[in-house]
PDB file of C-alpha atoms in Angstrom:
ATOM      1  CA  VAL A1337     189.755 -58.540  92.693  1.00 39.00           C
ATOM      2  CA  TYR A1338     193.129 -56.936  93.228  1.00 46.00           C
ATOM      3  CA  PHE A1339     196.367 -58.156  94.766  1.00 55.00           C
ATOM      4  CA  MET A1340     197.400 -55.313  97.034  1.00 55.00           C
ATOM      5  CA  PRO A1341     201.007 -55.231  98.253  1.00 56.00           C
ATOM      6  CA  PRO A1342     201.284 -54.339 101.943  1.00 57.00           C
ATOM      7  CA  GLY A1343     201.417 -50.598 102.558  1.00 56.00           C
ATOM      8  CA  LEU A1344     199.482 -49.521  99.474  1.00 50.00           C
ATOM      9  CA  ARG A1345     196.155 -47.788  99.991  1.00 52.00           C
ATOM     10  CA  SER A1346     194.859 -48.475  96.513  1.00 50.00           C
ATOM     11  CA  PRO A1347     196.127 -50.897  93.888  1.00 47.00           C
ATOM     12  CA  PRO A1348     198.166 -49.621  90.957  1.00 49.00           C
ATOM     13  CA  ALA A1349     196.259 -49.858  87.684  1.00 48.00           C
ATOM     14  CA  ALA A1350     198.645 -52.541  86.387  1.00 46.00           C
ATOM     15  CA  VAL A1351     198.118 -54.824  89.382  1.00 47.00           C
ATOM     16  CA  GLN A1352     194.717 -56.310  88.662  1.00 43.00           C
ATOM     17  CA  THR A1353     194.609 -59.956  89.546  1.00 44.00           C
ATOM     18  CA  THR A1354     192.531 -63.038  89.293  1.00 40.00           C
ATOM     19  CA  PRO A1355     190.670 -64.271  92.394  1.00 43.00           C
ATOM     20  CA  PRO A1356     192.896 -64.890  95.446  1.00 44.00           C
ATOM     21  CA  MET A1357     193.069 -68.651  94.918  1.00 45.00           C
ATOM     22  CA  SER A1358     194.845 -68.141  91.584  1.00 73.00           C
ATOM     23  CA  ASP A1359     198.588 -68.500  91.399  1.00 86.00           C
ATOM     24  CA  TYR A1360     200.289 -66.625  88.558  1.00 92.00           C
ATOM     25  CA  TYR A1361     203.202 -69.046  88.615  1.00 91.00           C
ATOM     26  CA  ARG A1362     200.836 -71.982  88.160  1.00 87.00           C
ATOM     27  CA  LEU A1363     198.924 -70.185  85.402  1.00 88.00           C
ATOM     28  CA  LEU A1364     202.199 -69.737  83.520  1.00 90.00           C
ATOM     29  CA  GLY A1365     203.523 -73.192  84.401  1.00 88.00           C
ATOM     30  CA  VAL A1366     206.770 -71.867  85.869  1.00 91.00           C
ATOM     31  CA  PRO A1367     208.378 -72.476  89.280  1.00 89.00           C
ATOM     32  CA  ARG A1368     208.231 -69.720  91.875  1.00 88.00           C
ATOM     33  CA  ALA A1369     211.976 -69.234  91.467  1.00 89.00           C
ATOM     34  CA  ALA A1370     211.610 -68.510  87.729  1.00 92.00           C
ATOM     35  CA  THR A1371     213.590 -65.601  86.341  1.00 93.00           C
ATOM     36  CA  PRO A1372     211.797 -62.655  84.701  1.00 93.00           C
ATOM     37  CA  ALA A1373     213.048 -63.925  81.329  1.00 95.00           C
ATOM     38  CA  GLU A1374     211.544 -67.377  81.981  1.00 95.00           C
ATOM     39  CA  ILE A1375     208.257 -65.765  83.038  1.00 95.00           C
ATOM     40  CA  LYS A1376     208.089 -63.662  79.876  1.00 95.00           C
ATOM     41  CA  LEU A1377     208.929 -66.698  77.716  1.00 95.00           C
ATOM     42  CA  ALA A1378     206.190 -68.760  79.381  1.00 93.00           C
ATOM     43  CA  TYR A1379     203.744 -65.907  78.814  1.00 93.00           C
ATOM     44  CA  ARG A1380     204.693 -65.685  75.110  1.00 92.00           C
ATOM     45  CA  GLU A1381     204.235 -69.445  74.719  1.00 91.00           C
ATOM     46  CA  LEU A1382     200.849 -69.265  76.451  1.00 89.00           C
ATOM     47  CA  SER A1383     199.854 -66.381  74.185  1.00 88.00           C
ATOM     48  CA  GLU A1384     200.678 -68.482  71.128  1.00 88.00           C
ATOM     49  CA  GLN A1385     198.459 -71.290  72.454  1.00 85.00           C
ATOM     50  CA  ALA A1386     195.601 -68.844  73.120  1.00 81.00           C
ATOM     51  CA  ALA A1387     194.618 -68.896  69.465  1.00 79.00           C
ATOM     52  CA  ASP A1388     194.014 -72.658  69.687  1.00 79.00           C
ATOM     53  CA  SER A1389     191.367 -72.845  72.409  1.00 82.00           C
ATOM     54  CA  GLU A1390     188.991 -70.825  74.529  1.00 85.00           C
ATOM     55  CA  ALA A1391     190.470 -72.321  77.736  1.00 82.00           C
ATOM     56  CA  ALA A1392     193.984 -71.260  76.743  1.00 81.00           C
ATOM     57  CA  ARG A1393     192.682 -67.786  75.886  1.00 85.00           C
ATOM     58  CA  ALA A1394     191.097 -67.415  79.337  1.00 86.00           C
ATOM     59  CA  ARG A1395     194.291 -68.657  80.998  1.00 86.00           C
ATOM     60  CA  GLN A1396     196.356 -66.229  78.935  1.00 87.00           C
ATOM     61  CA  GLN A1397     194.134 -63.305  79.953  1.00 88.00           C
ATOM     62  CA  ALA A1398     194.472 -64.224  83.639  1.00 88.00           C
ATOM     63  CA  ALA A1399     198.239 -64.548  83.249  1.00 88.00           C
ATOM     64  CA  ALA A1400     198.366 -61.167  81.481  1.00 89.00           C
ATOM     65  CA  GLU A1401     196.922 -59.573  84.600  1.00 88.00           C
ATOM     66  CA  GLY A1402     199.709 -61.095  86.694  1.00 89.00           C
ATOM     67  CA  LEU A1403     202.591 -60.373  84.327  1.00 92.00           C
ATOM     68  CA  PRO A1404     203.268 -56.844  85.671  1.00 92.00           C
ATOM     69  CA  THR A1405     203.327 -58.225  89.217  1.00 92.00           C
ATOM     70  CA  LEU A1406     205.788 -61.011  88.404  1.00 94.00           C
ATOM     71  CA  THR A1407     208.129 -58.811  86.378  1.00 93.00           C
ATOM     72  CA  ASP A1408     208.330 -55.891  88.839  1.00 94.00           C
ATOM     73  CA  PRO A1409     210.786 -56.839  91.636  1.00 94.00           C
ATOM     74  CA  ALA A1410     209.002 -54.963  94.439  1.00 94.00           C
ATOM     75  CA  LEU A1411     205.535 -56.194  93.475  1.00 93.00           C
ATOM     76  CA  ARG A1412     206.842 -59.727  93.035  1.00 94.00           C
ATOM     77  CA  ARG A1413     208.385 -59.737  96.530  1.00 94.00           C
ATOM     78  CA  ALA A1414     205.079 -58.566  98.002  1.00 92.00           C
ATOM     79  CA  TYR A1415     203.131 -61.109  95.928  1.00 92.00           C
ATOM     80  CA  ASP A1416     205.497 -63.930  96.950  1.00 91.00           C
ATOM     81  CA  GLU A1417     205.040 -62.963 100.607  1.00 90.00           C
ATOM     82  CA  TRP A1418     201.270 -62.974 100.110  1.00 89.00           C
ATOM     83  CA  LEU A1419     201.499 -66.435  98.497  1.00 87.00           C
ATOM     84  CA  ARG A1420     203.531 -67.755 101.446  1.00 85.00           C
ATOM     85  CA  GLN A1421     200.629 -66.825 103.704  1.00 86.00           C
ATOM     86  CA  GLN A1422     198.156 -68.793 101.565  1.00 82.00           C
ATOM     87  CA  PRO A1423     197.641 -72.570 101.815  1.00 79.00           C
ATOM     88  CA  ASP A1424     199.968 -74.355  99.385  1.00 76.00           C
ATOM     89  CA  THR A1425     197.688 -76.063  96.882  1.00 75.00           C
ATOM     90  CA  ARG A1426     200.390 -76.933  94.356  1.00 75.00           C
ATOM     91  CA  PRO A1427     200.583 -80.615  93.428  1.00 80.00           C
ATOM     92  CA  PRO A1428     203.375 -82.419  95.346  1.00 86.00           C
ATOM     93  CA  ALA A1429     205.500 -82.858  92.207  1.00 86.00           C
ATOM     94  CA  MET A1430     205.361 -79.127  91.432  1.00 81.00           C
ATOM     95  CA  ARG A1431     206.097 -78.227  95.057  1.00 81.00           C
ATOM     96  CA  ALA A1432     209.152 -80.547  95.083  1.00 86.00           C
ATOM     97  CA  ARG A1433     210.402 -79.151  91.770  1.00 83.00           C
ATOM     98  CA  ASP A1434     210.052 -75.576  93.009  1.00 80.00           C
ATOM     99  CA  GLU A1435     211.800 -76.317  96.310  1.00 82.00           C
ATOM    100  CA  GLU A1436     214.667 -78.010  94.475  1.00 84.00           C
ATOM    101  CA  ARG A1437     214.989 -75.076  92.083  1.00 76.00           C
ATOM    102  CA  GLU A1438     214.950 -72.526  94.928  1.00 75.00           C
ATOM    103  CA  GLN A1439     217.890 -74.341  96.575  1.00 77.00           C
ATOM    104  CA  LEU A1440     219.892 -73.904  93.363  1.00 71.00           C
ATOM    105  CA  VAL A1441     219.290 -70.148  93.243  1.00 60.00           C
TER     106      VAL A1441
END
């Protein structure tokens, strides 16, 4: 399954994604307003945990597929727009935290 930004006929090789219900921000445990540096740090921390369990390894692999999307400004804008069109399944506490953080930015 690929996340395809609007206007692209075929997905770039680096933009493979997990199934549409996955949320890269949730996989990494960062708010949607996270900076690229925060995203990379969360990915590094997840990678360190991947050696500890099979579940963490699978989560890390899924997050690795989304890392290019979240660190490229144009792809991230398109991905964020795509997410806005999806039902918000984040837990209420995470949604509130993200909304509060977005107001600060």
